Structures are given as C-alpha cells and as structure tokens.
PDB file of C-alpha atoms in Angstrom:
ATOM      1  CA  MET A   1    -157.019-334.657 -12.673  1.00 53.00           C
ATOM      2  CA  ASN A   2    -156.112-331.504 -14.987  1.00 65.00           C
ATOM      3  CA  PRO A   3    -153.148-329.229 -13.536  1.00 72.00           C
ATOM      4  CA  THR A   4    -154.890-325.493 -12.762  1.00 86.00           C
ATOM      5  CA  TYR A   5    -153.200-322.683 -14.194  1.00 95.00           C
ATOM      6  CA  ASP A   6    -153.675-318.852 -12.493  1.00 97.00           C
ATOM      7  CA  PHE A   7    -154.121-316.883 -15.978  1.00 98.00           C
ATOM      8  CA  THR A   8    -155.817-313.930 -14.068  1.00 98.00           C
ATOM      9  CA  GLY A   9    -155.062-310.768 -15.903  1.00 98.00           C
ATOM     10  CA  LYS A  10    -153.952-312.605 -19.006  1.00 98.00           C
ATOM     11  CA  VAL A  11    -155.755-312.549 -22.604  1.00 98.00           C
ATOM     12  CA  ALA A  12    -156.372-315.432 -24.758  1.00 99.00           C
ATOM     13  CA  LEU A  13    -158.064-315.438 -28.481  1.00 99.00           C
ATOM     14  CA  VAL A  14    -159.064-318.539 -29.759  1.00 99.00           C
ATOM     15  CA  THR A  15    -159.879-319.682 -33.226  1.00 98.00           C
ATOM     16  CA  GLY A  16    -162.562-321.496 -34.486  1.00 98.00           C
ATOM     17  CA  ALA A  17    -163.859-321.147 -30.752  1.00 98.00           C
ATOM     18  CA  SER A  18    -167.609-322.246 -31.419  1.00 97.00           C
ATOM     19  CA  ALA A  19    -167.187-326.089 -30.982  1.00 97.00           C
ATOM     20  CA  GLY A  20    -164.742-329.040 -30.694  1.00 97.00           C
ATOM     21  CA  MET A  21    -161.358-328.107 -29.609  1.00 98.00           C
ATOM     22  CA  GLY A  22    -161.239-324.734 -29.633  1.00 98.00           C
ATOM     23  CA  LEU A  23    -164.529-324.225 -27.869  1.00 98.00           C
ATOM     24  CA  ALA A  24    -162.938-326.520 -24.782  1.00 98.00           C
ATOM     25  CA  THR A  25    -159.621-324.455 -24.916  1.00 98.00           C
ATOM     26  CA  ALA A  26    -161.412-321.178 -25.047  1.00 98.00           C
ATOM     27  CA  ARG A  27    -163.524-322.607 -21.575  1.00 98.00           C
ATOM     28  CA  ALA A  28    -160.296-323.556 -20.206  1.00 98.00           C
ATOM     29  CA  PHE A  29    -158.625-320.331 -20.483  1.00 98.00           C
ATOM     30  CA  ALA A  30    -161.339-318.670 -18.648  1.00 98.00           C
ATOM     31  CA  GLU A  31    -161.651-321.149 -15.757  1.00 98.00           C
ATOM     32  CA  ALA A  32    -157.737-320.465 -15.363  1.00 98.00           C
ATOM     33  CA  GLY A  33    -159.507-316.836 -15.034  1.00 98.00           C
ATOM     34  CA  ALA A  34    -158.248-315.146 -18.823  1.00 98.00           C
ATOM     35  CA  ALA A  35    -160.205-313.095 -20.466  1.00 98.00           C
ATOM     36  CA  VAL A  36    -161.381-314.585 -23.549  1.00 98.00           C
ATOM     37  CA  VAL A  37    -161.578-314.046 -27.258  1.00 98.00           C
ATOM     38  CA  LEU A  38    -163.855-316.336 -29.431  1.00 98.00           C
ATOM     39  CA  ALA A  39    -163.015-315.887 -32.569  1.00 98.00           C
ATOM     40  CA  ASP A  40    -164.741-317.761 -35.291  1.00 98.00           C
ATOM     41  CA  ILE A  41    -167.061-317.858 -38.583  1.00 98.00           C
ATOM     42  CA  ARG A  42    -169.850-319.029 -37.203  1.00 97.00           C
ATOM     43  CA  GLN A  43    -171.066-315.942 -35.438  1.00 96.00           C
ATOM     44  CA  GLU A  44    -174.110-316.959 -34.017  1.00 98.00           C
ATOM     45  CA  ALA A  45    -172.428-320.316 -32.266  1.00 98.00           C
ATOM     46  CA  ALA A  46    -169.397-318.224 -31.053  1.00 98.00           C
ATOM     47  CA  ALA A  47    -171.864-315.564 -29.687  1.00 98.00           C
ATOM     48  CA  THR A  48    -173.785-318.003 -27.813  1.00 98.00           C
ATOM     49  CA  ALA A  49    -170.833-319.843 -26.470  1.00 98.00           C
ATOM     50  CA  ALA A  50    -168.946-316.538 -25.115  1.00 98.00           C
ATOM     51  CA  GLU A  51    -172.583-315.358 -23.448  1.00 98.00           C
ATOM     52  CA  ALA A  52    -172.414-319.107 -21.669  1.00 98.00           C
ATOM     53  CA  LEU A  53    -169.221-317.778 -19.896  1.00 98.00           C
ATOM     54  CA  ILE A  54    -170.776-314.503 -19.196  1.00 98.00           C
ATOM     55  CA  ALA A  55    -173.233-315.758 -17.330  1.00 98.00           C
ATOM     56  CA  GLU A  56    -170.744-317.994 -15.411  1.00 98.00           C
ATOM     57  CA  GLY A  57    -169.064-315.052 -14.231  1.00 98.00           C
ATOM     58  CA  HIS A  58    -165.722-315.409 -17.046  1.00 98.00           C
ATOM     59  CA  ARG A  59    -164.732-312.110 -19.118  1.00 98.00           C
ATOM     60  CA  ALA A  60    -165.386-313.076 -22.617  1.00 98.00           C
ATOM     61  CA  ILE A  61    -166.139-311.796 -26.354  1.00 98.00           C
ATOM     62  CA  ALA A  62    -167.458-313.091 -29.622  1.00 98.00           C
ATOM     63  CA  VAL A  63    -165.294-311.858 -32.944  1.00 98.00           C
ATOM     64  CA  PRO A  64    -166.878-312.978 -36.807  1.00 98.00           C
ATOM     65  CA  CYS A  65    -163.797-314.134 -37.986  1.00 98.00           C
ATOM     66  CA  ASP A  66    -162.646-315.905 -41.609  1.00 98.00           C
ATOM     67  CA  THR A  67    -159.176-316.487 -40.867  1.00 98.00           C
ATOM     68  CA  SER A  68    -158.560-317.021 -44.667  1.00 98.00           C
ATOM     69  CA  ASP A  69    -159.712-313.167 -44.812  1.00 98.00           C
ATOM     70  CA  ASP A  70    -156.398-311.367 -43.694  1.00 98.00           C
ATOM     71  CA  ALA A  71    -158.502-307.874 -42.943  1.00 98.00           C
ATOM     72  CA  GLN A  72    -161.048-309.877 -40.588  1.00 98.00           C
ATOM     73  CA  VAL A  73    -157.482-311.823 -38.958  1.00 98.00           C
ATOM     74  CA  ALA A  74    -156.212-308.123 -38.452  1.00 98.00           C
ATOM     75  CA  ALA A  75    -159.680-306.951 -37.205  1.00 98.00           C
ATOM     76  CA  MET A  76    -159.966-310.019 -35.058  1.00 98.00           C
ATOM     77  CA  VAL A  77    -156.511-308.967 -33.323  1.00 98.00           C
ATOM     78  CA  GLU A  78    -157.611-304.984 -33.182  1.00 98.00           C
ATOM     79  CA  ARG A  79    -160.588-305.495 -31.188  1.00 98.00           C
ATOM     80  CA  THR A  80    -158.987-308.032 -28.811  1.00 98.00           C
ATOM     81  CA  VAL A  81    -156.332-305.182 -28.115  1.00 98.00           C
ATOM     82  CA  ALA A  82    -159.247-302.800 -28.001  1.00 98.00           C
ATOM     83  CA  GLU A  83    -161.537-304.616 -25.519  1.00 98.00           C
ATOM     84  CA  PHE A  84    -158.609-306.376 -23.261  1.00 98.00           C
ATOM     85  CA  GLY A  85    -155.541-304.328 -23.946  1.00 98.00           C
ATOM     86  CA  GLN A  86    -153.438-306.619 -24.539  1.00 98.00           C
ATOM     87  CA  LEU A  87    -153.209-310.492 -25.788  1.00 98.00           C
ATOM     88  CA  ASP A  88    -151.322-313.265 -23.852  1.00 98.00           C
ATOM     89  CA  PHE A  89    -152.380-316.304 -25.457  1.00 99.00           C
ATOM     90  CA  ALA A  90    -153.458-317.684 -28.894  1.00 99.00           C
ATOM     91  CA  PHE A  91    -154.120-321.401 -30.137  1.00 99.00           C
ATOM     92  CA  ASN A  92    -154.737-320.715 -33.861  1.00 99.00           C
ATOM     93  CA  ASN A  93    -157.478-323.788 -33.821  1.00 98.00           C
ATOM     94  CA  ALA A  94    -159.755-322.557 -36.954  1.00 98.00           C
ATOM     95  CA  GLY A  95    -159.548-325.666 -39.699  1.00 97.00           C
ATOM     96  CA  ILE A  96    -161.357-327.452 -42.366  1.00 96.00           C
ATOM     97  CA  MET A  97    -161.069-330.897 -44.053  1.00 94.00           C
ATOM     98  CA  ALA A  98    -160.723-331.388 -47.552  1.00 94.00           C
ATOM     99  CA  GLU A  99    -162.697-333.134 -49.671  1.00 93.00           C
ATOM    100  CA  VAL A 100    -161.923-336.695 -49.835  1.00 92.00           C
ATOM    101  CA  ALA A 101    -160.038-338.004 -53.327  1.00 95.00           C
ATOM    102  CA  PRO A 102    -156.553-339.087 -54.726  1.00 96.00           C
ATOM    103  CA  LEU A 103    -154.724-336.311 -55.635  1.00 97.00           C
ATOM    104  CA  ALA A 104    -154.781-336.070 -59.400  1.00 97.00           C
ATOM    105  CA  ASP A 105    -158.583-336.207 -58.786  1.00 97.00           C
ATOM    106  CA  GLY A 106    -158.870-332.964 -56.860  1.00 97.00           C
ATOM    107  CA  SER A 107    -159.893-329.571 -57.585  1.00 97.00           C
ATOM    108  CA  ARG A 108    -158.252-326.272 -57.684  1.00 97.00           C
ATOM    109  CA  GLU A 109    -160.900-324.960 -55.785  1.00 97.00           C
ATOM    110  CA  ASN A 110    -160.699-327.308 -52.751  1.00 97.00           C
ATOM    111  CA  TRP A 111    -157.006-326.967 -52.659  1.00 98.00           C
ATOM    112  CA  ASP A 112    -157.878-323.315 -52.335  1.00 98.00           C
ATOM    113  CA  ARG A 113    -160.186-323.690 -49.965  1.00 98.00           C
ATOM    114  CA  VAL A 114    -158.083-325.839 -47.696  1.00 98.00           C
ATOM    115  CA  ILE A 115    -154.954-324.037 -47.811  1.00 98.00           C
ATOM    116  CA  GLY A 116    -156.526-320.960 -47.213  1.00 98.00           C
ATOM    117  CA  VAL A 117    -158.017-321.548 -43.733  1.00 98.00           C
ATOM    118  CA  ASN A 118    -155.372-324.087 -42.493  1.00 98.00           C
ATOM    119  CA  LEU A 119    -152.169-322.796 -43.456  1.00 98.00           C
ATOM    120  CA  ARG A 120    -152.492-319.264 -45.072  1.00 98.00           C
ATOM    121  CA  GLY A 121    -155.033-318.553 -42.195  1.00 98.00           C
ATOM    122  CA  VAL A 122    -152.348-319.575 -39.633  1.00 98.00           C
ATOM    123  CA  TRP A 123    -149.738-317.718 -40.992  1.00 98.00           C
ATOM    124  CA  SER A 124    -152.008-314.598 -41.018  1.00 98.00           C
ATOM    125  CA  CYS A 125    -153.039-315.299 -37.262  1.00 98.00           C
ATOM    126  CA  MET A 126    -149.368-315.609 -37.218  1.00 98.00           C
ATOM    127  CA  GLN A 127    -148.424-312.310 -38.401  1.00 98.00           C
ATOM    128  CA  HIS A 128    -151.151-310.133 -36.644  1.00 98.00           C
ATOM    129  CA  GLU A 129    -150.723-311.878 -33.317  1.00 99.00           C
ATOM    130  CA  LEU A 130    -147.162-311.958 -33.287  1.00 98.00           C
ATOM    131  CA  ARG A 131    -146.823-308.333 -34.179  1.00 98.00           C
ATOM    132  CA  GLN A 132    -148.684-307.459 -30.733  1.00 98.00           C
ATOM    133  CA  MET A 133    -146.627-309.676 -28.781  1.00 98.00           C
ATOM    134  CA  GLN A 134    -143.854-308.272 -29.188  1.00 98.00           C
ATOM    135  CA  LYS A 135    -145.384-304.691 -29.052  1.00 98.00           C
ATOM    136  CA  GLN A 136    -145.783-306.236 -25.143  1.00 97.00           C
ATOM    137  CA  GLY A 137    -142.547-308.048 -25.034  1.00 98.00           C
ATOM    138  CA  GLY A 138    -143.443-311.547 -24.773  1.00 98.00           C
ATOM    139  CA  GLY A 139    -146.207-314.395 -25.033  1.00 98.00           C
ATOM    140  CA  ALA A 140    -147.272-317.730 -26.205  1.00 99.00           C
ATOM    141  CA  ILE A 141    -148.484-318.953 -29.124  1.00 99.00           C
ATOM    142  CA  VAL A 142    -149.838-322.632 -29.938  1.00 99.00           C
ATOM    143  CA  ASN A 143    -150.912-324.018 -33.398  1.00 99.00           C
ATOM    144  CA  ASN A 144    -153.862-326.383 -33.977  1.00 98.00           C
ATOM    145  CA  ALA A 145    -151.741-328.851 -36.326  1.00 98.00           C
ATOM    146  CA  SER A 146    -152.650-332.684 -37.134  1.00 97.00           C
ATOM    147  CA  VAL A 147    -150.736-335.989 -36.733  1.00 96.00           C
ATOM    148  CA  GLY A 148    -151.648-335.677 -40.386  1.00 95.00           C
ATOM    149  CA  GLY A 149    -148.965-333.340 -40.521  1.00 96.00           C
ATOM    150  CA  THR A 150    -146.064-335.804 -39.764  1.00 95.00           C
ATOM    151  CA  LYS A 151    -147.207-338.605 -42.285  1.00 95.00           C
ATOM    152  CA  GLY A 152    -149.160-339.361 -45.205  1.00 94.00           C
ATOM    153  CA  ASP A 153    -153.023-339.975 -45.515  1.00 91.00           C
ATOM    154  CA  PRO A 154    -154.484-340.815 -48.490  1.00 93.00           C
ATOM    155  CA  GLY A 155    -157.170-338.972 -50.251  1.00 93.00           C
ATOM    156  CA  VAL A 156    -156.639-335.574 -48.304  1.00 94.00           C
ATOM    157  CA  SER A 157    -153.708-334.308 -49.928  1.00 97.00           C
ATOM    158  CA  PRO A 158    -154.273-330.489 -49.424  1.00 97.00           C
ATOM    159  CA  TYR A 159    -155.546-331.195 -45.803  1.00 96.00           C
ATOM    160  CA  THR A 160    -152.238-333.311 -45.264  1.00 97.00           C
ATOM    161  CA  ALA A 161    -150.046-330.101 -47.187  1.00 98.00           C
ATOM    162  CA  SER A 162    -151.216-327.472 -44.832  1.00 98.00           C
ATOM    163  CA  LYS A 163    -150.924-329.543 -41.672  1.00 98.00           C
ATOM    164  CA  HIS A 164    -147.102-330.488 -42.634  1.00 98.00           C
ATOM    165  CA  GLY A 165    -147.067-326.360 -43.502  1.00 98.00           C
ATOM    166  CA  VAL A 166    -148.309-325.524 -40.387  1.00 98.00           C
ATOM    167  CA  ILE A 167    -145.709-327.407 -38.321  1.00 98.00           C
ATOM    168  CA  GLY A 168    -142.878-325.954 -40.425  1.00 98.00           C
ATOM    169  CA  LEU A 169    -144.475-322.419 -39.379  1.00 98.00           C
ATOM    170  CA  THR A 170    -144.304-323.032 -36.075  1.00 98.00           C
ATOM    171  CA  ARG A 171    -140.947-324.075 -35.911  1.00 98.00           C
ATOM    172  CA  THR A 172    -139.450-321.401 -37.880  1.00 98.00           C
ATOM    173  CA  SER A 173    -141.547-318.726 -35.989  1.00 98.00           C
ATOM    174  CA  ALA A 174    -140.461-320.297 -32.645  1.00 98.00           C
ATOM    175  CA  LEU A 175    -136.523-319.486 -33.647  1.00 98.00           C
ATOM    176  CA  GLU A 176    -137.541-316.075 -34.972  1.00 98.00           C
ATOM    177  CA  TYR A 177    -139.217-315.059 -32.506  1.00 98.00           C
ATOM    178  CA  VAL A 178    -138.122-316.859 -28.860  1.00 98.00           C
ATOM    179  CA  LYS A 179    -135.811-313.495 -28.603  1.00 98.00           C
ATOM    180  CA  HIS A 180    -138.581-311.895 -28.153  1.00 98.00           C
ATOM    181  CA  ASN A 181    -139.928-313.689 -25.211  1.00 98.00           C
ATOM    182  CA  ILE A 182    -142.735-315.680 -27.426  1.00 98.00           C
ATOM    183  CA  ARG A 183    -142.917-319.349 -27.758  1.00 98.00           C
ATOM    184  CA  VAL A 184    -144.810-321.329 -30.411  1.00 99.00           C
ATOM    185  CA  ASN A 185    -145.323-324.727 -30.612  1.00 99.00           C
ATOM    186  CA  ALA A 186    -147.840-326.772 -32.170  1.00 98.00           C
ATOM    187  CA  VAL A 187    -150.114-329.480 -30.824  1.00 98.00           C
ATOM    188  CA  ASN A 188    -150.903-333.064 -33.092  1.00 98.00           C
ATOM    189  CA  PRO A 189    -154.403-333.785 -32.200  1.00 98.00           C
ATOM    190  CA  GLY A 190    -154.836-337.553 -33.554  1.00 96.00           C
ATOM    191  CA  VAL A 191    -158.432-339.275 -33.661  1.00 95.00           C
ATOM    192  CA  ILE A 192    -160.388-336.394 -31.511  1.00 96.00           C
ATOM    193  CA  ALA A 193    -164.067-337.000 -30.728  1.00 93.00           C
ATOM    194  CA  THR A 194    -165.011-333.774 -32.989  1.00 89.00           C
ATOM    195  CA  GLN A 195    -166.946-333.646 -36.304  1.00 83.00           C
ATOM    196  CA  ILE A 196    -164.132-332.810 -38.478  1.00 78.00           C
ATOM    197  CA  ALA A 197    -162.735-336.532 -37.225  1.00 80.00           C
ATOM    198  CA  ARG A 198    -166.015-337.426 -39.180  1.00 82.00           C
ATOM    199  CA  ASP A 199    -165.300-335.108 -42.070  1.00 78.00           C
ATOM    200  CA  VAL A 200    -162.156-337.272 -42.495  1.00 75.00           C
ATOM    201  CA  VAL A 201    -164.350-340.505 -43.209  1.00 79.00           C
ATOM    202  CA  GLU A 202    -167.407-338.352 -44.671  1.00 77.00           C
ATOM    203  CA  ASN A 203    -169.807-339.261 -41.679  1.00 80.00           C
ATOM    204  CA  ASP A 204    -169.439-343.253 -42.047  1.00 86.00           C
ATOM    205  CA  ASP A 205    -170.263-344.388 -38.623  1.00 88.00           C
ATOM    206  CA  ALA A 206    -168.565-347.451 -39.486  1.00 90.00           C
ATOM    207  CA  ALA A 207    -165.718-346.085 -41.052  1.00 87.00           C
ATOM    208  CA  TYR A 208    -165.476-344.197 -38.033  1.00 89.00           C
ATOM    209  CA  ALA A 209    -165.473-346.856 -35.690  1.00 92.00           C
ATOM    210  CA  GLU A 210    -163.008-348.440 -37.663  1.00 92.00           C
ATOM    211  CA  MET A 211    -160.037-345.583 -37.471  1.00 90.00           C
ATOM    212  CA  VAL A 212    -161.113-344.904 -33.795  1.00 95.00           C
ATOM    213  CA  ALA A 213    -160.234-348.788 -33.297  1.00 94.00           C
ATOM    214  CA  LYS A 214    -156.752-348.760 -34.590  1.00 93.00           C
ATOM    215  CA  VAL A 215    -155.692-345.817 -32.350  1.00 96.00           C
ATOM    216  CA  PRO A 216    -153.894-348.673 -29.415  1.00 96.00           C
ATOM    217  CA  LEU A 217    -155.272-346.521 -25.958  1.00 96.00           C
ATOM    218  CA  GLY A 218    -158.988-347.973 -27.413  1.00 95.00           C
ATOM    219  CA  ARG A 219    -160.700-344.660 -27.657  1.00 96.00           C
ATOM    220  CA  ALA A 220    -160.815-341.059 -29.126  1.00 96.00           C
ATOM    221  CA  GLY A 221    -159.659-338.273 -27.478  1.00 97.00           C
ATOM    222  CA  SER A 222    -161.721-335.445 -26.421  1.00 97.00           C
ATOM    223  CA  SER A 223    -161.606-331.950 -26.681  1.00 97.00           C
ATOM    224  CA  GLU A 224    -160.958-331.566 -22.939  1.00 97.00           C
ATOM    225  CA  GLU A 225    -157.670-333.667 -23.206  1.00 98.00           C
ATOM    226  CA  ILE A 226    -156.044-330.895 -26.154  1.00 98.00           C
ATOM    227  CA  ALA A 227    -157.611-327.955 -24.619  1.00 98.00           C
ATOM    228  CA  SER A 228    -155.386-329.275 -21.225  1.00 98.00           C
ATOM    229  CA  ALA A 229    -152.404-329.873 -23.230  1.00 98.00           C
ATOM    230  CA  VAL A 230    -152.733-326.313 -25.282  1.00 98.00           C
ATOM    231  CA  LEU A 231    -152.971-324.490 -21.574  1.00 98.00           C
ATOM    232  CA  TRP A 232    -149.861-326.327 -20.417  1.00 98.00           C
ATOM    233  CA  LEU A 233    -147.821-324.711 -23.331  1.00 98.00           C
ATOM    234  CA  CYS A 234    -148.874-321.625 -22.564  1.00 98.00           C
ATOM    235  CA  SER A 235    -147.725-321.616 -18.683  1.00 98.00           C
ATOM    236  CA  PRO A 236    -144.765-321.273 -17.378  1.00 97.00           C
ATOM    237  CA  SER A 237    -144.712-324.920 -16.462  1.00 97.00           C
ATOM    238  CA  ALA A 238    -143.533-324.844 -20.331  1.00 98.00           C
ATOM    239  CA  SER A 239    -141.205-322.210 -20.312  1.00 98.00           C
ATOM    240  CA  TYR A 240    -138.600-324.378 -21.774  1.00 98.00           C
ATOM    241  CA  VAL A 241    -140.591-325.540 -24.794  1.00 98.00           C
ATOM    242  CA  VAL A 242    -139.536-323.993 -27.913  1.00 98.00           C
ATOM    243  CA  GLY A 243    -140.644-324.715 -31.255  1.00 98.00           C
ATOM    244  CA  GLN A 244    -142.193-328.328 -30.630  1.00 98.00           C
ATOM    245  CA  ALA A 245    -145.213-330.144 -32.178  1.00 98.00           C
ATOM    246  CA  PHE A 246    -146.900-331.888 -29.709  1.00 97.00           C
ATOM    247  CA  THR A 247    -148.899-335.407 -30.637  1.00 98.00           C
ATOM    248  CA  ILE A 248    -151.461-336.146 -28.535  1.00 98.00           C
ATOM    249  CA  ASP A 249    -152.908-339.274 -30.429  1.00 97.00           C
ATOM    250  CA  GLY A 250    -153.173-342.140 -27.888  1.00 97.00           C
ATOM    251  CA  GLY A 251    -150.623-344.018 -28.969  1.00 96.00           C
ATOM    252  CA  LEU A 252    -151.586-343.940 -33.307  1.00 95.00           C
ATOM    253  CA  THR A 253    -148.123-342.685 -34.515  1.00 94.00           C
ATOM    254  CA  VAL A 254    -146.345-344.593 -32.409  1.00 92.00           C
ATOM    255  CA  GLY A 255    -146.328-347.725 -34.494  1.00 73.00           C
TER     256      GLY A 255
END
C-alpha cells in the first residue's frame, strides 16, 4: 500500500506527462488533491489525459511543451501560474532515448537531440520553476535522471551523459536553493515497464526479457512505483532530503 498525502491547495507541474512515469505521477498528484499541469510535446495525448482527470473531479490542464525550446518552457510555467496562481511541485520527467551506436559512430544530430531534451530541457525547466518558487518562498522539484546516470552504458553515450548531467544539476541547484526553502532531488529509475525501456533494446522482445531478467527483484518496475517516490520526495515526510538522487531499480545497481 502506498502512503497517502494531502496536497489540497497545491499545484504540481509534470513534463512528459502524457504516458508512462509522467502520467502516473500526474495522476498520483491529482488523487492527492493537487491541481495538475500535464505538459508534453504530444499535445493530443496530454489533453486526453487531462480530460480524464477532470472527468474524475480533479483540477487539471494540458499544456503543449517541447522542453528543448526555452520559450515553450517559459510559457508552460507562465500558464501554470496564470491558471492556478502558484507552482509548488515540479517533476521534470520529459526525456528521450538515444539512437544505439558506439560513441565514434554516433551523429552530432543525435547528440544534440538527446542533450537538448534530457539535459538542457531539464536545466531550462528548473530555471523557470526555481524563479517562480523563489518568488513564492518555497517548493519542491524532482528531476527524472536514471540508473544510466550512475554508471556507463555502452551504445547510448548521449543518453548516459545527459543523465549524469541531470544528477549534477540536481545536486548543485539543491545547494543553491535550499536557503530559499526549495528542495531539489532526483529519481534514478532502473528498468521500468515503459516504452523508453524498450527503446534501449530497439524493441527487441528477447533483449528486453534478458534485460528484465538481470533485475535481482525479478521484474520490471512500474510507473506507479516511480510516482510514489516522487510524491514522497515532494511531501513533508521528505523535508530533510536535499540534493539526493534516489535509485529505484529492484537491486540492479547494487552488485
């Protein structure tokens, strides 16, 4: 059983919110009473998800956003505040997988695309979120990094570099903004049952099964398990947790 939180009167922003970990986290925030902004480059999917939450009695809006575009990120935060008056929590989840290739065979286009979303996009989101939270006097941010940010991962060097960067941004900004009552942390998901996990093995079912088999717990994690960690990190229960990259991987990186 997951713990329950009362986020009534709070506002949560989730990027990459149309599916997977983003959608599960947006739903969890809504069910805990928060008003939720579902931001995604996939506008129709985000709108459908927001409509479903509204139909269940929650407060939610969908905002189109390509997080690699700073103007769109600025507009996303502005829309959040215009609609709900504040921004208390942010889950910077939007991310993409790199094309699989050894470093010397990779393209500059692939590098720029992955870094643009996974690292520069998180940096841009944090800039605008932190400015708003600083005005308000506090808040909590959780960035979606990866176990790939804690080790090497052959074949996807842009992705791995981007996630190492997210952890660095998390730790540094946590130290910079804790004095403003803003806590910044990250989650490092392992093998989670989402499309991006299958992208790692180029949708090869046998390779995916082999990857899951390496998890000591014996299964892939669920998006809801990541959502549970994000809500805890945003809650008063985690009030002493600052600048941490919280690994959730079924034991994958223990050995």
